[in-house]
Tab-separated table of C-alpha atoms in Angstrom:
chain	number	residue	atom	x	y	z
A	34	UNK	CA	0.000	0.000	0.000
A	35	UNK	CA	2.912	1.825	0.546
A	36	UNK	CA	3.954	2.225	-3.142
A	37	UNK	CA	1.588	3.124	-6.302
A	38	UNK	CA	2.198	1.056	-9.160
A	39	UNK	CA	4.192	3.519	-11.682
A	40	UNK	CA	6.582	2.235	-13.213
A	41	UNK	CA	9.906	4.650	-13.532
A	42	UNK	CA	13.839	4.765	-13.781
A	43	UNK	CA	15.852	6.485	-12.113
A	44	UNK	CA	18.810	7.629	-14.156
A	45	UNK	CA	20.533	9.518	-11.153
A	46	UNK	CA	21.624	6.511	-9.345
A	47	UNK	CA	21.310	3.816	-12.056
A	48	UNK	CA	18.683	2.378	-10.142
A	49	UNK	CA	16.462	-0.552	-12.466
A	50	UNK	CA	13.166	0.267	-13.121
A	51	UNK	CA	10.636	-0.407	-10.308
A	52	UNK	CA	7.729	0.404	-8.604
A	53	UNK	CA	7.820	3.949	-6.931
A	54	UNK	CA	5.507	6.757	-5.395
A	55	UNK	CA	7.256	9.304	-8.337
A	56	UNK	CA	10.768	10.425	-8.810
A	57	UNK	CA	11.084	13.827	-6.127
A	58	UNK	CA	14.846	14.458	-5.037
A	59	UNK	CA	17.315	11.196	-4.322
A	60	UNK	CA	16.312	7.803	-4.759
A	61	UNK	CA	16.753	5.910	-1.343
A	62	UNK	CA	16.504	2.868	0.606
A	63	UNK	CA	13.858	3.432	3.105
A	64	UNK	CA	13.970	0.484	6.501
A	65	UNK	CA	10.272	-0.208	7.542
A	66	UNK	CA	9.589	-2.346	10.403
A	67	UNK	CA	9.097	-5.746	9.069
A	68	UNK	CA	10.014	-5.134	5.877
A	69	UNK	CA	13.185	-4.969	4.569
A	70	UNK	CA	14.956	-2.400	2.790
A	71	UNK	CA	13.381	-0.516	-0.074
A	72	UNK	CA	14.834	1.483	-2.576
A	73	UNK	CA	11.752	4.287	-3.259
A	74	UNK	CA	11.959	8.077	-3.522
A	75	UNK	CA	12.749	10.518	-1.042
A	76	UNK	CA	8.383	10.953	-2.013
A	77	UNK	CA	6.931	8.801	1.127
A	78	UNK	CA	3.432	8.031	0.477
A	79	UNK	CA	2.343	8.213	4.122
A	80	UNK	CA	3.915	9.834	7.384
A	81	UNK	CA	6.977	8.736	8.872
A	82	UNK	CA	6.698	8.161	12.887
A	83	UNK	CA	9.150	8.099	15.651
A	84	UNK	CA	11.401	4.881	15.192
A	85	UNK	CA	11.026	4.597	11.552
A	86	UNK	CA	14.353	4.203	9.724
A	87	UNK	CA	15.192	6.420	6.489
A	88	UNK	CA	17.848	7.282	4.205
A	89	UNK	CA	18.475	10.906	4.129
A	90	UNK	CA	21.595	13.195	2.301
A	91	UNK	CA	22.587	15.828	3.843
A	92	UNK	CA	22.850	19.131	2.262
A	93	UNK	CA	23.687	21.945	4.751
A	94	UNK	CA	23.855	22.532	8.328
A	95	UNK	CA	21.626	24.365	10.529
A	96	UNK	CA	21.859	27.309	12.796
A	97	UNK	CA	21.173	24.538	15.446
A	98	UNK	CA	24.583	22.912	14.478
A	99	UNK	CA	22.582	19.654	13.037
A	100	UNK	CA	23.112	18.895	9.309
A	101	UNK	CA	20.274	18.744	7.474
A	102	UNK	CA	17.944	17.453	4.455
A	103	UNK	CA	14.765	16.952	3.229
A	104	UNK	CA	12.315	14.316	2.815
A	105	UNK	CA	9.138	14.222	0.844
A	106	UNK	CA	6.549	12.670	2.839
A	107	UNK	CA	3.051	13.317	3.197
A	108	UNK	CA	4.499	17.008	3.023
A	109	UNK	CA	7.585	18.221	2.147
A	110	UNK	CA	9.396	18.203	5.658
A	111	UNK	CA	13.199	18.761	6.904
A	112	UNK	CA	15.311	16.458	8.836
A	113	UNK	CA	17.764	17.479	11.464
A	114	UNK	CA	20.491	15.595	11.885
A	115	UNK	CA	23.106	16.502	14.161
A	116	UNK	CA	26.713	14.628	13.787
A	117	UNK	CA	26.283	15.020	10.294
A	118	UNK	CA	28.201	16.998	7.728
A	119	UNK	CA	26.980	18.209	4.114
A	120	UNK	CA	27.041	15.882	1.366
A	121	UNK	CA	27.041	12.599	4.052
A	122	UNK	CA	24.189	9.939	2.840
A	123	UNK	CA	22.875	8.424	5.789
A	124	UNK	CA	20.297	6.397	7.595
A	125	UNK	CA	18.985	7.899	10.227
A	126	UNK	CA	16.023	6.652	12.682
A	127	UNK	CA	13.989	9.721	13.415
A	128	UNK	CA	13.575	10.381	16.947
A	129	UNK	CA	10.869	13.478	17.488
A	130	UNK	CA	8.253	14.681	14.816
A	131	UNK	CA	7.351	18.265	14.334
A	132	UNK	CA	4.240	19.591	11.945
A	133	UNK	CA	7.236	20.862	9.784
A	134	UNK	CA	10.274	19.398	10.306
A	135	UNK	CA	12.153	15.734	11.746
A	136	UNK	CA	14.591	15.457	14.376
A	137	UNK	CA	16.788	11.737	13.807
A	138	UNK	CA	19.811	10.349	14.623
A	139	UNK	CA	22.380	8.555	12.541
A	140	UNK	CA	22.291	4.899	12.432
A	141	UNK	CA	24.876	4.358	9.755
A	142	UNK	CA	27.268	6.666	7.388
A	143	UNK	CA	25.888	4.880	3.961
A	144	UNK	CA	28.877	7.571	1.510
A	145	UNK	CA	30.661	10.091	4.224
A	146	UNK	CA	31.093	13.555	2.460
A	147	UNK	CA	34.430	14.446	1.140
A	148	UNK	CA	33.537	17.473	3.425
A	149	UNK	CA	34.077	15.074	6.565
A	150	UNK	CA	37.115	15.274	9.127
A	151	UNK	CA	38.260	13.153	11.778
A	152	UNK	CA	37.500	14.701	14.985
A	153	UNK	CA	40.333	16.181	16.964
A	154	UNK	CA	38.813	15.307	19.997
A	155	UNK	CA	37.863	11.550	21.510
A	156	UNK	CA	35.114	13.339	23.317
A	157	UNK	CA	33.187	14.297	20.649
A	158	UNK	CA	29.852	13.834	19.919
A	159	UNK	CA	29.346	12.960	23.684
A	160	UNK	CA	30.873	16.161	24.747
A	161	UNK	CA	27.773	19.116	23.806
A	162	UNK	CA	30.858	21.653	23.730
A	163	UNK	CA	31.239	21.246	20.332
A	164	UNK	CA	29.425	20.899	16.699
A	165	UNK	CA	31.265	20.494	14.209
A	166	UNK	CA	34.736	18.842	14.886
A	167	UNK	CA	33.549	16.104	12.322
A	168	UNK	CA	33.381	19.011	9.094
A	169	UNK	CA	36.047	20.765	7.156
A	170	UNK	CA	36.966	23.554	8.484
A	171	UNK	CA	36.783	25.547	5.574
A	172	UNK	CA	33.603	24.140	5.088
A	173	UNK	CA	32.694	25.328	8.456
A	174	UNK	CA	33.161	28.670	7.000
A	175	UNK	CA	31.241	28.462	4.413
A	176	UNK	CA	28.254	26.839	6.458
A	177	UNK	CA	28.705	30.011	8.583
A	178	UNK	CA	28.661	32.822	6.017
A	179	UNK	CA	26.043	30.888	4.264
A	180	UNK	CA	23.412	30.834	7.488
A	181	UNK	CA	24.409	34.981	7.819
A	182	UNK	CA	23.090	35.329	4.458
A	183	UNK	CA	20.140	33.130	5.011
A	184	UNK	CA	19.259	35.506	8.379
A	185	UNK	CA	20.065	38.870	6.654
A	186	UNK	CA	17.617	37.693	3.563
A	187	UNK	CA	14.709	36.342	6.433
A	188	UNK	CA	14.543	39.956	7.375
A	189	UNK	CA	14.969	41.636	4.073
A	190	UNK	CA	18.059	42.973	4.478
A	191	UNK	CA	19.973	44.086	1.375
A	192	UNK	CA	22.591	40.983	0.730
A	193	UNK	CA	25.057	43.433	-1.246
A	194	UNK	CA	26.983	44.588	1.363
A	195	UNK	CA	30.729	44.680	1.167
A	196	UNK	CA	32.150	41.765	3.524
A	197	UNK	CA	34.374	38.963	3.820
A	198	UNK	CA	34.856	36.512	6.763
A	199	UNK	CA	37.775	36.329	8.728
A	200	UNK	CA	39.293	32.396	9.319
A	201	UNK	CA	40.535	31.682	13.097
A	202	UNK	CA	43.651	32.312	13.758
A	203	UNK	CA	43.973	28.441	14.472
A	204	UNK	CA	41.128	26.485	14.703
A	205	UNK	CA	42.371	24.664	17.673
A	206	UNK	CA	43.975	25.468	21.296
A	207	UNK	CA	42.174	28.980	20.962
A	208	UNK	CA	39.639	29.136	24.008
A	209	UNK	CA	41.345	31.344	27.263
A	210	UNK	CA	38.481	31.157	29.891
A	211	UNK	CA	36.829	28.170	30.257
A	212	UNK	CA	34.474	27.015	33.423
A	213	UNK	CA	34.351	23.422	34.773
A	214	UNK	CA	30.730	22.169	36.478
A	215	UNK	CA	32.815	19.512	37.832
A	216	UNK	CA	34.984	17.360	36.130
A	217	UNK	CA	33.901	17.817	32.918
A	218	UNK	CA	31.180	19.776	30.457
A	219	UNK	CA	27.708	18.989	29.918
A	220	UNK	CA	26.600	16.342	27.559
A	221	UNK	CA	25.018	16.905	24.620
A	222	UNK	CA	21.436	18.320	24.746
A	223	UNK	CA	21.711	17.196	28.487
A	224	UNK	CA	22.504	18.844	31.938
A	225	UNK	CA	24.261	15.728	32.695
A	226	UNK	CA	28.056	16.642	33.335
A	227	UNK	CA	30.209	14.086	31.118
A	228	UNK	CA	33.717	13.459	32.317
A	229	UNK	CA	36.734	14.648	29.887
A	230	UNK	CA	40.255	14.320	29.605
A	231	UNK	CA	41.532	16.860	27.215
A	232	UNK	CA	39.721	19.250	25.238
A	233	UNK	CA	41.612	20.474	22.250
A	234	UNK	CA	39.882	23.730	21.535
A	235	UNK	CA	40.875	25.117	25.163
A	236	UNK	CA	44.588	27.162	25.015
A	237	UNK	CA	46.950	24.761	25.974
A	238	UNK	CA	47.627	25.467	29.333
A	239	UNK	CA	44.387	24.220	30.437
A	240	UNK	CA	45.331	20.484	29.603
A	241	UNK	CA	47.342	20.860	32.928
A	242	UNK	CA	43.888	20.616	34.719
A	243	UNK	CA	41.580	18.952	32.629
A	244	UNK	CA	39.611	16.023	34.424
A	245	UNK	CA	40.490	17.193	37.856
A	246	UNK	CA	37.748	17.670	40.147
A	247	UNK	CA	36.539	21.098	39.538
A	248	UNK	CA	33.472	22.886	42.036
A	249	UNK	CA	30.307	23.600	39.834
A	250	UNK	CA	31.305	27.220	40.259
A	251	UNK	CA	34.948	27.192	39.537
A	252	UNK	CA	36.223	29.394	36.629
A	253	UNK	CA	39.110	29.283	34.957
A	254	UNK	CA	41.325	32.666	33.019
A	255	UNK	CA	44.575	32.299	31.165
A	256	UNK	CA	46.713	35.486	32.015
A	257	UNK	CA	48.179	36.088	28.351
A	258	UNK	CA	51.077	38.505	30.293
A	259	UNK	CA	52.347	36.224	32.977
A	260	UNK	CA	51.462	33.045	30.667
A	261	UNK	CA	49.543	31.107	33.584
A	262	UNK	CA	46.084	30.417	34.659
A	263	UNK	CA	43.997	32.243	37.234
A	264	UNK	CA	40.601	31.407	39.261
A	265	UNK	CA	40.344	35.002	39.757
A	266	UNK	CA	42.009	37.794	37.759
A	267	UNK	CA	43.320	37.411	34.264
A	268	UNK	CA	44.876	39.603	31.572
A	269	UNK	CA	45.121	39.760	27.282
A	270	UNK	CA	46.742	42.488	24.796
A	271	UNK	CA	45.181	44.827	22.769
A	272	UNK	CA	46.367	44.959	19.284
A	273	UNK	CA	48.524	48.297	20.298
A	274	UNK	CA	49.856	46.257	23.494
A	275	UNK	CA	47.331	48.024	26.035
A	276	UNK	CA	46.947	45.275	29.131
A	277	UNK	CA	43.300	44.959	29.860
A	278	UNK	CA	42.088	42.720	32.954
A	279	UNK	CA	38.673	40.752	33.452
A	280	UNK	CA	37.873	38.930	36.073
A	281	UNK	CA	37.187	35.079	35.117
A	282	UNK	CA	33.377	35.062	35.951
A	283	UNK	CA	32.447	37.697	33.834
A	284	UNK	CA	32.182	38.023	30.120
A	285	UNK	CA	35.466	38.228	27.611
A	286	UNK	CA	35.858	37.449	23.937
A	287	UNK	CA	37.656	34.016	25.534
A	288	UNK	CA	39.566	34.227	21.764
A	289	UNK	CA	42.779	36.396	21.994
A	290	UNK	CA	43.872	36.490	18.889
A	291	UNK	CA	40.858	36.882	16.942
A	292	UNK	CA	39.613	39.578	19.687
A	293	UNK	CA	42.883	41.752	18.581
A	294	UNK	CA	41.577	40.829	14.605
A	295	UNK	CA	37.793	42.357	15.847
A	296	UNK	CA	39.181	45.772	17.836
A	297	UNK	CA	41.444	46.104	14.480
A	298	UNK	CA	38.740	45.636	12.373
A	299	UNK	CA	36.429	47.930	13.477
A	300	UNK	CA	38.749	50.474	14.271
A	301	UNK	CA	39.911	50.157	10.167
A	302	UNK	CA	36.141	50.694	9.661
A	303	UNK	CA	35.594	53.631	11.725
A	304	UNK	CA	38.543	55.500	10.777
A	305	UNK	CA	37.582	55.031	6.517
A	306	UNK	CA	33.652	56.111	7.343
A	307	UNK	CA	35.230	59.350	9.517
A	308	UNK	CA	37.752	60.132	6.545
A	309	UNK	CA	34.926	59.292	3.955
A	310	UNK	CA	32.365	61.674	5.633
A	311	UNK	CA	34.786	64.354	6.471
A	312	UNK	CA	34.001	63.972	10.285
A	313	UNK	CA	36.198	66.318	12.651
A	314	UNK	CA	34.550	67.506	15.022
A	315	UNK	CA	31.750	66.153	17.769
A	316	UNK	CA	34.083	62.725	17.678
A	317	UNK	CA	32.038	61.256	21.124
A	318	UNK	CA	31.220	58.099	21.112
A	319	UNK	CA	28.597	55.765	22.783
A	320	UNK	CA	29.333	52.568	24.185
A	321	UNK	CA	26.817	50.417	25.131
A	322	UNK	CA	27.299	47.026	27.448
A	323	UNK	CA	31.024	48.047	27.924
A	324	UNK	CA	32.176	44.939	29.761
A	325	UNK	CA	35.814	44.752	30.792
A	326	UNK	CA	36.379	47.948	28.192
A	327	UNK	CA	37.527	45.555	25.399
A	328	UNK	CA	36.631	48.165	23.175
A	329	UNK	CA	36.874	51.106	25.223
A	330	UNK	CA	40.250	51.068	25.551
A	331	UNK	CA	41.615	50.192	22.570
A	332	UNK	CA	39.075	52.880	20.452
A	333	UNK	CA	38.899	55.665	23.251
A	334	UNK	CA	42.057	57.666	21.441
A	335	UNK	CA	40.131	57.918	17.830
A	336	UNK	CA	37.705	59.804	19.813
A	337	UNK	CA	37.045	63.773	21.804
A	338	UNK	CA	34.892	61.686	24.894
A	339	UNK	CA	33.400	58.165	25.075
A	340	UNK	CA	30.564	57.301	27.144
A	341	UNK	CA	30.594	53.721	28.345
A	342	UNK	CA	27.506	52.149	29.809
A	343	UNK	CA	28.123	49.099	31.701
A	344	UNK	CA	25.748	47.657	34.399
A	345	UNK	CA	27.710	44.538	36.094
A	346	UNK	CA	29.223	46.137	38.974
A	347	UNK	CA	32.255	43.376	38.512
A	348	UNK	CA	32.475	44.295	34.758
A	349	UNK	CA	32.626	48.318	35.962
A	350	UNK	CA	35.243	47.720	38.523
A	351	UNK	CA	37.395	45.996	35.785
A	352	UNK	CA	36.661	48.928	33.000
A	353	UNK	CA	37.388	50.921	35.553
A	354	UNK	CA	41.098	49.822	35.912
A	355	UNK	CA	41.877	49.120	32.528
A	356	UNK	CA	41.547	52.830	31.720
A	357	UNK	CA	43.468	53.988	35.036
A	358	UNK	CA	46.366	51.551	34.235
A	359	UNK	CA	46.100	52.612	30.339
A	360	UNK	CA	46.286	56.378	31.120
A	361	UNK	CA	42.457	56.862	29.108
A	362	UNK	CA	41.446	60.198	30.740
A	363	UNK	CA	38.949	60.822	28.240
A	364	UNK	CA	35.800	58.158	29.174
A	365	UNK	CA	32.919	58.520	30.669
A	366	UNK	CA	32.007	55.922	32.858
A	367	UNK	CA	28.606	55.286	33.464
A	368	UNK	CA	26.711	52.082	35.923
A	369	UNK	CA	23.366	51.681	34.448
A	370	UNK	CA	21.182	49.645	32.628
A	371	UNK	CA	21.340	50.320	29.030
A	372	UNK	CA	17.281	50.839	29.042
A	373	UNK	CA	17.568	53.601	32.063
A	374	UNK	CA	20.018	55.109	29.866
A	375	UNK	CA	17.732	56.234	27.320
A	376	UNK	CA	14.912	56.607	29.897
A	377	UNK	CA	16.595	59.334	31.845
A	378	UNK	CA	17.554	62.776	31.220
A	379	UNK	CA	21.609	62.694	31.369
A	380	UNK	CA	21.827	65.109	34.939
A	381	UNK	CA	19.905	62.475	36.661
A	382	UNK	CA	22.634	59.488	35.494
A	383	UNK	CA	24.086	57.467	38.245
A	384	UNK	CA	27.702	58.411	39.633
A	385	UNK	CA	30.436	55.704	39.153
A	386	UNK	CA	33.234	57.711	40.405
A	387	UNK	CA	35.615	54.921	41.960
A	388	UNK	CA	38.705	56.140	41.243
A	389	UNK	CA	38.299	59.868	41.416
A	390	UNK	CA	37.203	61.046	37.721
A	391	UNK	CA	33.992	63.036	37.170
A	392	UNK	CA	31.318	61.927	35.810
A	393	UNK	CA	28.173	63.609	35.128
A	394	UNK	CA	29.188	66.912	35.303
A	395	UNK	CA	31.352	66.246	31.866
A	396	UNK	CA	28.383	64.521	29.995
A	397	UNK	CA	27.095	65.816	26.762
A	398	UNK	CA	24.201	67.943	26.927
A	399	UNK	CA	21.021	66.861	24.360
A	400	UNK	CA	21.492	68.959	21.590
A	401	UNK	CA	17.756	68.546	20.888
A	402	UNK	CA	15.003	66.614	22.208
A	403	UNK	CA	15.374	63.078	21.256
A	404	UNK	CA	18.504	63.491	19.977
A	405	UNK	CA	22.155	63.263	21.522
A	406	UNK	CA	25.295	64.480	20.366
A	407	UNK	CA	27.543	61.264	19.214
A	408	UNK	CA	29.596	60.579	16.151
A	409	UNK	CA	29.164	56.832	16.892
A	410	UNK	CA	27.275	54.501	18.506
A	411	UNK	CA	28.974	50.860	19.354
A	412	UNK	CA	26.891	48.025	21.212
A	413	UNK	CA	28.285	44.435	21.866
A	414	UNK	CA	25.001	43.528	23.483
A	415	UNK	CA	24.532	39.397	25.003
A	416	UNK	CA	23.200	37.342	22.729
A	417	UNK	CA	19.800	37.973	22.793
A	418	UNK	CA	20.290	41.344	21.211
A	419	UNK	CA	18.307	44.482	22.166
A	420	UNK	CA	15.335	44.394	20.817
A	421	UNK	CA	12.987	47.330	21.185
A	422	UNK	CA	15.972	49.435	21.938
A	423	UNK	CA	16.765	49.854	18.414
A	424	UNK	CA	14.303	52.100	17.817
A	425	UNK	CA	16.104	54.979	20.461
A	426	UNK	CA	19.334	54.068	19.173
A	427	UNK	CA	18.777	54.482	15.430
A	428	UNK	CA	17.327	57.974	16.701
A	429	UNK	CA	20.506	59.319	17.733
A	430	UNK	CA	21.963	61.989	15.902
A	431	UNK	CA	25.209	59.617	14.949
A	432	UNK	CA	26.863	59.128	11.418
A	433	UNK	CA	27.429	55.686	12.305
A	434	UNK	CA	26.053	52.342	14.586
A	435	UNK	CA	28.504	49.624	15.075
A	436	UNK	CA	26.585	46.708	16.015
A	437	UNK	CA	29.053	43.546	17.534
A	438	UNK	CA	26.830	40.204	17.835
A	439	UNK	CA	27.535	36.776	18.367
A	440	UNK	CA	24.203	35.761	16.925
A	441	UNK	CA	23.314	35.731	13.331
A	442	UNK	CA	19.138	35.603	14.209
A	443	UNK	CA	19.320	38.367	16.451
A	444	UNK	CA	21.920	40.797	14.667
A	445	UNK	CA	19.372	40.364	12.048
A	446	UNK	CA	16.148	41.459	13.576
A	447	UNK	CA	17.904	44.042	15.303
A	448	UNK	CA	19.991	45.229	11.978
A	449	UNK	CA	15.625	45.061	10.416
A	450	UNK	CA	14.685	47.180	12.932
A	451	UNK	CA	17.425	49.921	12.608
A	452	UNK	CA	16.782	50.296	8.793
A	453	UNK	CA	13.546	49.977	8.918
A	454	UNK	CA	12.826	53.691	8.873
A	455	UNK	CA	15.081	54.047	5.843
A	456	UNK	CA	17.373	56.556	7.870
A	457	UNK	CA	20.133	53.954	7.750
A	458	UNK	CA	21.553	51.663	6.118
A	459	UNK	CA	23.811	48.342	6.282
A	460	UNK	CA	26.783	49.384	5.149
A	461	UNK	CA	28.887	46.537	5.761
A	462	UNK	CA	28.517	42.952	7.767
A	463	UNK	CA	31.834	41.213	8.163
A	464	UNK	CA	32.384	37.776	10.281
A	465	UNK	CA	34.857	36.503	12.403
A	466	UNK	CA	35.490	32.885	13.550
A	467	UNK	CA	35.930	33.853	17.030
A	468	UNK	CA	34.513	30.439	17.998
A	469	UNK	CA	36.136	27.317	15.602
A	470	UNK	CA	34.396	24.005	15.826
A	471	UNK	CA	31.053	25.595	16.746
A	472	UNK	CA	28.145	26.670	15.194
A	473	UNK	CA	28.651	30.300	16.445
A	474	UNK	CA	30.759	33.735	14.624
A	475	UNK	CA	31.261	37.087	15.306
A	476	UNK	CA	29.598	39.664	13.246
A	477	UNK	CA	30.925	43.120	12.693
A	478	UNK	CA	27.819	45.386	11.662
A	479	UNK	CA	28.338	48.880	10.475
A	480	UNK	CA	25.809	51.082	9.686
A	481	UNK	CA	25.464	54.737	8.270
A	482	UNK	CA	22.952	57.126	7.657
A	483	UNK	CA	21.723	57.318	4.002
């Protein structure tokens, strides 16, 4: 009942003529229980059900890190397959069905891709720290600028932009802050914690303690000046050899190298769109979610003031120092919530005056209402994004937003909702591997007015 009774060839695989539903996509072998294997269209007369076995060939990968294909049954539906790399044939047993989409596992590698690796690391698979060990990683590039495009198109963004994407410095032994819930990481899709014994995208220096016992809380830095690791206090370059410290519980681009390949990158950026504008005076710019002052730092000398919002008291303390022990006189420190930020009038701002600067007394008056006088605007927000705040930021009287994001769905919306108005435009999206083996990159948004 399964199969109607046309008869036709299929001249793709060299299959002999036999009876099928019709001739959609890849012939393949489909397992039903009792029944053994048929070979039949990728065209399923009736719905599959969890448990049912099924040939499927992969042809991309997912934002979700799965690789994934499609399979015709009683409606066109995709198949997520994670551990799977594009161009694998496989059979896979699906495990959860959605109203427009499968989730399966593999059962067997029928042709592995030419696009497949051997993972680096014996924990692989098990291990949910990475997803893609098993791929290429050039293909892992590709899969990466590839799902950018995808999200910029979902939101109709212009795809025209001038860009390129920026490999990892090494795709290995890159990852400076790590923490250990125990003596391991969490398994795959679980909260379970799954013992390890190395862990080859960590810097090196971390194999010293690897599969220790480790308290759920413990955090580990590696201090890039002293060359050692550090439960508390930890430090990294800037690309001009500025020594910035974070503390190892809160947030820092845990990449080095490519972290000194983003602050150069954007500062390239900002320095062509000043010369290309003409811009020389009213150079302030607006930081928001500060951190550590990654950026601060580094970009505070391109600039006449810089006002950096930063909320995380710990983060604050840190930004704090970095600019004391860098000399920057010229930043405006400011502990607040991004949101009061644009909800308050700039005399009522809270005071972070730790080590003896003022503060509000050297803030920029509003020019006008709604309006605020800075060149630039630069946000490295968490990964949700910032959602309805793009509306106040896009109405700031600056020549240019630089938008830092770690998530290609969210940069998208937001980047939507900043152009919606036409006021501005994308002017460029750039991507950095900041995170090899993973499904995540760095995206470098700049924005102008039109």
């Amino acid at each position: 009942q399964l199969l109607s009774s046309e008869m036709i060839s299929c001249e793709l695989h060299g299959c002999r003529k036999m009876q099928v539903a019709s001739l959609v996509g890849r012939c393949a072998p489909l397992q039903i229980r009792g029944v053994g294997p048929r070979i039949i269209t990728r065209s399923l007369a009736t719905k599959l059900k969890v448990g049912d076995v099924v040939t499927v060939h992969i042809d991309n990968l997912a934002s979700s890190g799965s690789g994934v294909g499609k399979i015709m049954a009683d409606t066109p539906r995709s198949v997520f397959v994670p551990l799977t790399a594009p161009g694998d044939t496989v059979e896979v047993q699906i495990t959860q069905e959605n109203k427009v989409y499968y989730e399966a596992k593999v059962k067997k590698i029928l042709e592995p891709s030419s696009k497949r690796v051997e993972p680096a690391c014996k924990h692989f698979g098990t291990c949910g720290g990475c997803d893609w060990q098993h791929v290429h990683y050039d293909e892992q590039l590709s899969q990466k600028e590839r799902l950018f495009r995808f999200n910029l198109q979902k939101n109709k963004l212009e795809t025209n932009t001038e860009s390129e994407i920026i490999p990892a410095h090494s795709p290995y032994n890159y990852r400076c802050k790590v923490r250990f819930p125990g003596n391991g990481f969490a398994q795959r899709r679980t909260n379970r914690i799954v013992p390890v014994t190395e862990c080859p995208v960590l810097h090196e220096k971390f194999q010293e303690i690897i599969g220790e016992p480790h308290h759920p809380e413990d955090a580990w830095g590696y201090d890039e000046i002293d060359d050692m690791l550090s439960k508390t206090d930890a430090r990294y370059r800037s690309p001009s050899g500025q020594e910035l410290l974070f503390r190892v519980h809160d947030f820092v681009q845990s990449n080095f190298e490519m972290n000194r390949k983003l602050l150069t990158l954007v500062k390239d950026k900002l320095t062509k769109i000043y010369a290309d504008l003409n811009v020389t005076q009213n150079k302030n710019m607006l930081e928001l979610f500060a951190g550590n002052g990654n950026f601060t730092v580094f970009l505070a000398e391109m600039f006449e003031r810089v006002t950096a919002i930063e909320n995380d008291r710990s983060s604050v303390d840190s930004l704090e120092k970095n600019l004391q022990e860098n000399n920057v006189d010229n930043v405006v420190v400011l502990k607040m919530d991004v949101n009061h930020f644009f909800d308050q009038g700039p005399k009522r701002r809270e005071r972070w005056n730790k080590f003896g600067r003022p503060i509000v007394d050297k803030l920029p008056e509003k020019k006008a209402e709604g309006t605020m006088p800075f060149s630039c605007v630069l946000l490295d927000p968490p990964r949700l994004g910032v959602g309805p705040l793009t509306a106040k930021i896009a109405a700031l009287d600056a020549h240019v937003i630089v938008y830092i994001s770690c998530n290609f769905e969210t940069f998208a919306k937001d980047a939507a909702a900043i152009t919606k108005d036409g006021k501005w435009e994308l002017r460029s999206a750039d991507l950095l591997d900041m995170f090899p083996q993973t499904r995540y990159a760095e995206v470098v948004g700049i924005f102008t007015r039109k």
